[in-house]
């Protein structure tokens, strides 16, 4: 992508400060995850019986928990789990959604069957689906990704199906078919390249909701093992101290909301970028 | 010289459509027969929805006809497989109406132009491919440097030139041009029409040229087929039809074309009615409700194309 | 004058560096007159008409200069409702695609009655009766039956008639028609053109008719304004314009019409393509495509030359005309 291209992608963020803020939050999260050992002031696992349930102060900015572990350090390390779950869920949703959605659009009879199955799956509330799967598979990080991903796979498939149906009717696809192109050609040269942008938007939303899903599973004790730092686990552990140490609830809770909210803002901005009217205003046309 | 290249016999194509909850079978093309000899341009003219595009799409196998036969150089088009199919794909090529929709916004002009060659393994090497893209772009009046540009960087006229370039690499025998200039401005339309006439001579192309514009059709065609509601109602040499139209519908169509001459005003006197619904086609002649010559027989019996008069002309009408 | 536009300039872009998409457009329309505004796509026809209607899309294009007088009152910066409130002249508009202007889930009769209610202040049976009358006016057969129909049940031509009926509900003195027949087949187009001519005569209404089709202009207009690159380059009575076009663009436009060249092996063309807004800042907008271009055209904006009574051209070297002193 050339410099103009990058400028074009940045325009919707620059035009809307709140979306830019969202982007910055996400960047901060990635940095936190990548440099956690350097950024975290303490070892997130280090137990310090002396300073248990300390409120936030100059030494422990976010306070400490019932074992005297530093909440800030644990919150920073938790960004890793958040990114892992988010990326895993997005990957799972796309790796299943793209082939099912695209093939369903290209082969109407197959699509008819597959889309009915997707409809049935969509009838389950996604948290219930995730819970059910965890009960069957047992709790673990990988299984959380699978369980949450299953819920998003259906909506992602539906969206891809809809987009691919529209693309299939495009004149340039007709033109290609009239010259004898096969399925592989259509998918790789015409459908997928035109799916990339809208899927970027969908991915940002899936990423956001995956955060909420993971937090819910962790909170119920069905997600990541309790010793691994994650915002959901932090919430779950602190719930018995809610009146004595509200900060234990406040910081991870805030981070979950902030992350999900930022991702939604970014998704909105990306969607605006893809809106052709918007593109005209900002000179994307010839 | 006049080898018959393309022959369409009794083509019928229909679509399933849903209208206010009910399913209908819409007969878009209802028994069309045409033939195209080499080097010839056959114009198809008619109002929107009369089935012009569907004829073209049936020939390049974008829709499956219900019945009828299509032959290219004597070989079956609809049942072609393997090498025969490749031959058909490379020799029957289509140019589309909307220059904005017919190029993939994510592919460079060069990739789009080379598409038929890429799909069918025509190019010997990357260098050969690049050279032939450049040559083809020049042939349609675009700089070879356009190969690396993207559709949004081009004007409507330039895009349509790119669309034509895509249809002539490698050079086909027949081009099916579906309203190739209808979306263009008048001044650009003339440029593109001239280009198509040039290419026709230089490459010895034959064309099925579809348009709703009598002026454009008269400009480029040798013979003209007039369609109404899925059927050909009149077929003859372009001059014969333009100067002495016989079928009542052709005459109404010609009369309705706004002449660019203020001294020949017709506005204010015409009430030509509207075409009947396509969902319940009349049993007899589809034009009967609007026709000044309609008789009892027209309501009961659909007229067939038959030769009338000395000009090698076919007309589907009972009362001429 | 029913409508008089002087030096209308519509711009987009920032205040500090505006880009004119309509620049210095002037025309008049007399009572019962049809003015045809003709030009290729993007030349600013629709923006001119929306500015005149007070309906420029917000945000974006804005009127940066000039004056619009409707039946003698300055309405330049007024919104449509402000014009109605102030009791200025009545103006209505119809568009190219009638389907997008009609509500798909409401009956035709109700939609016309709604317009009647807004303008006449009557409702119920009286509004329906007026709706019936309007359908008769636009010559829709079986008016009573059609009042109960939904837009999708009608053909494109009938929908356009309905749009005209709705526009007529306010008893307009001026009607703006922006390419009302472009989406229609020729046999339907000719009927709509006939209808507009008939309404113009019967109701003594003035019409600003916008099109890109010279044939339609020849059939319908009394006077013609030819637009190019945001400017009106030639104005004349329809007969004069077609008999002796004086601007090189007008001439080129007529020459390249297939209908005028039947059988010719090559069509005359205008080289190049229409300019994008803001692309040309000095000299004549048409200079890059003009066959008669001179050095002067590139540096100095061409003068508006009055060639004869009511015939003007924006050209330094008009066809068959003497050079200005
Ligand atoms: N909302 C807008 N914002 C910015 N530029 C615009 C807007 N609407 C139109 N333009 C530009 O203004 C110019 C004039 O547009 P306009 O719609 O008036 O053209 P037109 O003559 O009506 O063309 P057509 O025949 O295609 O309808 C064009 O270059 C167009 O791209
Ligand atoms: N894929 C389709 N599905 C349903 N109806 C169609 C389809 N394609 C064309 N039609 C209908 O068939 C008729 C003829 O269409 P078409 O060949 O496109 O007409 P033309 O090119 O003459 O305007 C029209 O009524 C049109 O709506
Ligand atoms: S067959 Fe009858 S109705 Fe049809 S065109 Fe001829 S005279 Fe008219
Ligand atoms: S001013 Fe010059 S360039 Fe412009 S139209 Fe006249 S002769 Fe041509
Ligand atoms: Mg068509
Ligand atoms: Mg317009």
PDB file of C-alpha atoms in Angstrom, chain C residues 4-119:
ATOM      1  CA  UNK C   4     -34.247  34.666 -12.955  1.00  0.00           C
ATOM      2  CA  UNK C   5     -30.797  33.427 -12.025  1.00  0.00           C
ATOM      3  CA  UNK C   6     -27.808  35.769 -12.043  1.00  0.00           C
ATOM      4  CA  UNK C   7     -24.165  34.783 -11.676  1.00  0.00           C
ATOM      5  CA  UNK C   8     -24.985  31.760  -9.569  1.00  0.00           C
ATOM      6  CA  UNK C   9     -21.868  30.163  -8.131  1.00  0.00           C
ATOM      7  CA  UNK C  10     -22.041  26.914  -6.191  1.00  0.00           C
ATOM      8  CA  UNK C  11     -18.892  25.687  -4.480  1.00  0.00           C
ATOM      9  CA  UNK C  12     -17.574  22.770  -2.520  1.00  0.00           C
ATOM     10  CA  UNK C  13     -14.424  22.428  -0.472  1.00  0.00           C
ATOM     11  CA  UNK C  14     -13.083  24.687   2.265  1.00  0.00           C
ATOM     12  CA  UNK C  15     -14.085  28.372   2.580  1.00  0.00           C
ATOM     13  CA  UNK C  16     -10.489  29.400   1.973  1.00  0.00           C
ATOM     14  CA  UNK C  17      -9.978  27.419  -1.230  1.00  0.00           C
ATOM     15  CA  UNK C  18     -13.423  26.818  -2.697  1.00  0.00           C
ATOM     16  CA  UNK C  19     -13.882  24.697  -5.800  1.00  0.00           C
ATOM     17  CA  UNK C  20     -16.648  25.997  -8.034  1.00  0.00           C
ATOM     18  CA  UNK C  21     -18.881  23.293  -9.466  1.00  0.00           C
ATOM     19  CA  UNK C  22     -21.260  25.885 -10.900  1.00  0.00           C
ATOM     20  CA  UNK C  23     -19.693  29.224 -11.824  1.00  0.00           C
ATOM     21  CA  UNK C  24     -21.441  32.390 -12.842  1.00  0.00           C
ATOM     22  CA  UNK C  25     -24.556  30.791 -14.258  1.00  0.00           C
ATOM     23  CA  UNK C  26     -27.274  33.184 -15.465  1.00  0.00           C
ATOM     24  CA  UNK C  27     -30.586  32.490 -17.165  1.00  0.00           C
ATOM     25  CA  UNK C  28     -34.189  33.650 -17.231  1.00  0.00           C
ATOM     26  CA  UNK C  29     -37.396  31.749 -17.761  1.00  0.00           C
ATOM     27  CA  UNK C  30     -40.501  33.611 -18.854  1.00  0.00           C
ATOM     28  CA  UNK C  31     -44.099  32.672 -18.128  1.00  0.00           C
ATOM     29  CA  UNK C  32     -45.171  29.514 -19.926  1.00  0.00           C
ATOM     30  CA  UNK C  33     -41.695  29.028 -21.317  1.00  0.00           C
ATOM     31  CA  UNK C  34     -39.623  25.851 -21.362  1.00  0.00           C
ATOM     32  CA  UNK C  35     -35.915  26.409 -20.909  1.00  0.00           C
ATOM     33  CA  UNK C  36     -33.801  23.385 -21.739  1.00  0.00           C
ATOM     34  CA  UNK C  37     -30.556  23.092 -19.810  1.00  0.00           C
ATOM     35  CA  UNK C  38     -28.340  20.650 -21.660  1.00  0.00           C
ATOM     36  CA  UNK C  39     -24.870  19.304 -20.936  1.00  0.00           C
ATOM     37  CA  UNK C  40     -22.871  16.170 -20.291  1.00  0.00           C
ATOM     38  CA  UNK C  41     -22.717  14.372 -16.973  1.00  0.00           C
ATOM     39  CA  UNK C  42     -20.966  16.211 -14.192  1.00  0.00           C
ATOM     40  CA  UNK C  43     -21.207  19.612 -15.862  1.00  0.00           C
ATOM     41  CA  UNK C  44     -23.330  20.986 -13.014  1.00  0.00           C
ATOM     42  CA  UNK C  45     -26.905  20.711 -14.253  1.00  0.00           C
ATOM     43  CA  UNK C  46     -28.278  19.037 -11.151  1.00  0.00           C
ATOM     44  CA  UNK C  47     -26.355  21.311  -8.796  1.00  0.00           C
ATOM     45  CA  UNK C  48     -27.802  24.332 -10.576  1.00  0.00           C
ATOM     46  CA  UNK C  49     -31.318  22.997 -10.239  1.00  0.00           C
ATOM     47  CA  UNK C  50     -30.900  22.023  -6.594  1.00  0.00           C
ATOM     48  CA  UNK C  51     -29.504  25.458  -5.799  1.00  0.00           C
ATOM     49  CA  UNK C  52     -32.518  27.043  -7.474  1.00  0.00           C
ATOM     50  CA  UNK C  53     -34.817  24.788  -5.428  1.00  0.00           C
ATOM     51  CA  UNK C  54     -32.972  25.599  -2.210  1.00  0.00           C
ATOM     52  CA  UNK C  55     -32.262  21.890  -1.866  1.00  0.00           C
ATOM     53  CA  UNK C  56     -28.474  21.653  -2.061  1.00  0.00           C
ATOM     54  CA  UNK C  57     -27.371  18.606  -0.073  1.00  0.00           C
ATOM     55  CA  UNK C  58     -25.951  19.454   3.347  1.00  0.00           C
ATOM     56  CA  UNK C  59     -23.093  19.469   4.142  1.00  0.00           C
ATOM     57  CA  UNK C  60     -21.126  20.070   0.954  1.00  0.00           C
ATOM     58  CA  UNK C  61     -22.118  22.292  -1.901  1.00  0.00           C
ATOM     59  CA  UNK C  62     -23.197  25.841  -1.031  1.00  0.00           C
ATOM     60  CA  UNK C  63     -24.174  28.996  -2.891  1.00  0.00           C
ATOM     61  CA  UNK C  64     -21.126  31.230  -2.837  1.00  0.00           C
ATOM     62  CA  UNK C  65     -22.393  34.010  -5.024  1.00  0.00           C
ATOM     63  CA  UNK C  66     -25.141  35.246  -7.282  1.00  0.00           C
ATOM     64  CA  UNK C  67     -28.839  35.733  -6.936  1.00  0.00           C
ATOM     65  CA  UNK C  68     -31.973  33.703  -7.582  1.00  0.00           C
ATOM     66  CA  UNK C  69     -35.255  35.555  -8.106  1.00  0.00           C
ATOM     67  CA  UNK C  70     -38.461  33.547  -8.084  1.00  0.00           C
ATOM     68  CA  UNK C  71     -41.483  35.458  -9.400  1.00  0.00           C
ATOM     69  CA  UNK C  72     -39.856  38.727  -8.458  1.00  0.00           C
ATOM     70  CA  UNK C  73     -38.635  37.856  -4.963  1.00  0.00           C
ATOM     71  CA  UNK C  74     -35.046  37.156  -3.953  1.00  0.00           C
ATOM     72  CA  UNK C  75     -34.976  33.586  -2.623  1.00  0.00           C
ATOM     73  CA  UNK C  76     -31.236  32.963  -2.934  1.00  0.00           C
ATOM     74  CA  UNK C  77     -30.477  31.794   0.583  1.00  0.00           C
ATOM     75  CA  UNK C  78     -33.965  30.592   1.574  1.00  0.00           C
ATOM     76  CA  UNK C  79     -34.878  27.024   2.391  1.00  0.00           C
ATOM     77  CA  UNK C  80     -38.020  25.705   0.665  1.00  0.00           C
ATOM     78  CA  UNK C  81     -40.153  26.057   3.811  1.00  0.00           C
ATOM     79  CA  UNK C  82     -38.979  29.637   4.311  1.00  0.00           C
ATOM     80  CA  UNK C  83     -40.092  30.424   0.772  1.00  0.00           C
ATOM     81  CA  UNK C  84     -43.512  28.942   1.416  1.00  0.00           C
ATOM     82  CA  UNK C  85     -43.796  30.824   4.705  1.00  0.00           C
ATOM     83  CA  UNK C  86     -42.851  34.102   3.048  1.00  0.00           C
ATOM     84  CA  UNK C  87     -45.434  33.450   0.333  1.00  0.00           C
ATOM     85  CA  UNK C  88     -42.940  33.558  -2.512  1.00  0.00           C
ATOM     86  CA  UNK C  89     -43.531  31.971  -5.884  1.00  0.00           C
ATOM     87  CA  UNK C  90     -44.353  28.281  -6.033  1.00  0.00           C
ATOM     88  CA  UNK C  91     -41.746  25.930  -7.455  1.00  0.00           C
ATOM     89  CA  UNK C  92     -41.631  22.133  -7.663  1.00  0.00           C
ATOM     90  CA  UNK C  93     -39.200  19.538  -8.925  1.00  0.00           C
ATOM     91  CA  UNK C  94     -39.219  16.069 -10.486  1.00  0.00           C
ATOM     92  CA  UNK C  95     -36.234  13.750 -10.706  1.00  0.00           C
ATOM     93  CA  UNK C  96     -34.735  11.106 -12.939  1.00  0.00           C
ATOM     94  CA  UNK C  97     -35.582   8.037 -10.871  1.00  0.00           C
ATOM     95  CA  UNK C  98     -39.193   8.260  -9.724  1.00  0.00           C
ATOM     96  CA  UNK C  99     -39.029   5.093  -7.614  1.00  0.00           C
ATOM     97  CA  UNK C 100     -36.572   6.569  -5.129  1.00  0.00           C
ATOM     98  CA  UNK C 101     -38.790   9.585  -4.582  1.00  0.00           C
ATOM     99  CA  UNK C 102     -41.915   7.547  -3.841  1.00  0.00           C
ATOM    100  CA  UNK C 103     -42.597   5.763  -0.585  1.00  0.00           C
ATOM    101  CA  UNK C 104     -42.755   2.071  -1.546  1.00  0.00           C
ATOM    102  CA  UNK C 105     -45.161   1.044   1.217  1.00  0.00           C
ATOM    103  CA  UNK C 106     -47.802   3.742   0.802  1.00  0.00           C
ATOM    104  CA  UNK C 107     -50.604   3.838  -1.720  1.00  0.00           C
ATOM    105  CA  UNK C 108     -50.253   6.279  -4.614  1.00  0.00           C
ATOM    106  CA  UNK C 109     -53.488   8.023  -3.679  1.00  0.00           C
ATOM    107  CA  UNK C 110     -52.330   8.648  -0.118  1.00  0.00           C
ATOM    108  CA  UNK C 111     -49.024  10.032  -1.279  1.00  0.00           C
ATOM    109  CA  UNK C 112     -50.673  12.484  -3.641  1.00  0.00           C
ATOM    110  CA  UNK C 113     -53.302  13.384  -1.030  1.00  0.00           C
ATOM    111  CA  UNK C 114     -50.507  14.049   1.429  1.00  0.00           C
ATOM    112  CA  UNK C 115     -48.994  16.591  -0.965  1.00  0.00           C
ATOM    113  CA  UNK C 116     -52.434  18.120  -1.486  1.00  0.00           C
ATOM    114  CA  UNK C 117     -52.951  18.375   2.272  1.00  0.00           C
ATOM    115  CA  UNK C 118     -49.636  20.164   2.735  1.00  0.00           C
ATOM    116  CA  UNK C 119     -50.361  22.736   0.047  1.00  0.00           C
TER     117      UNK C 119
END
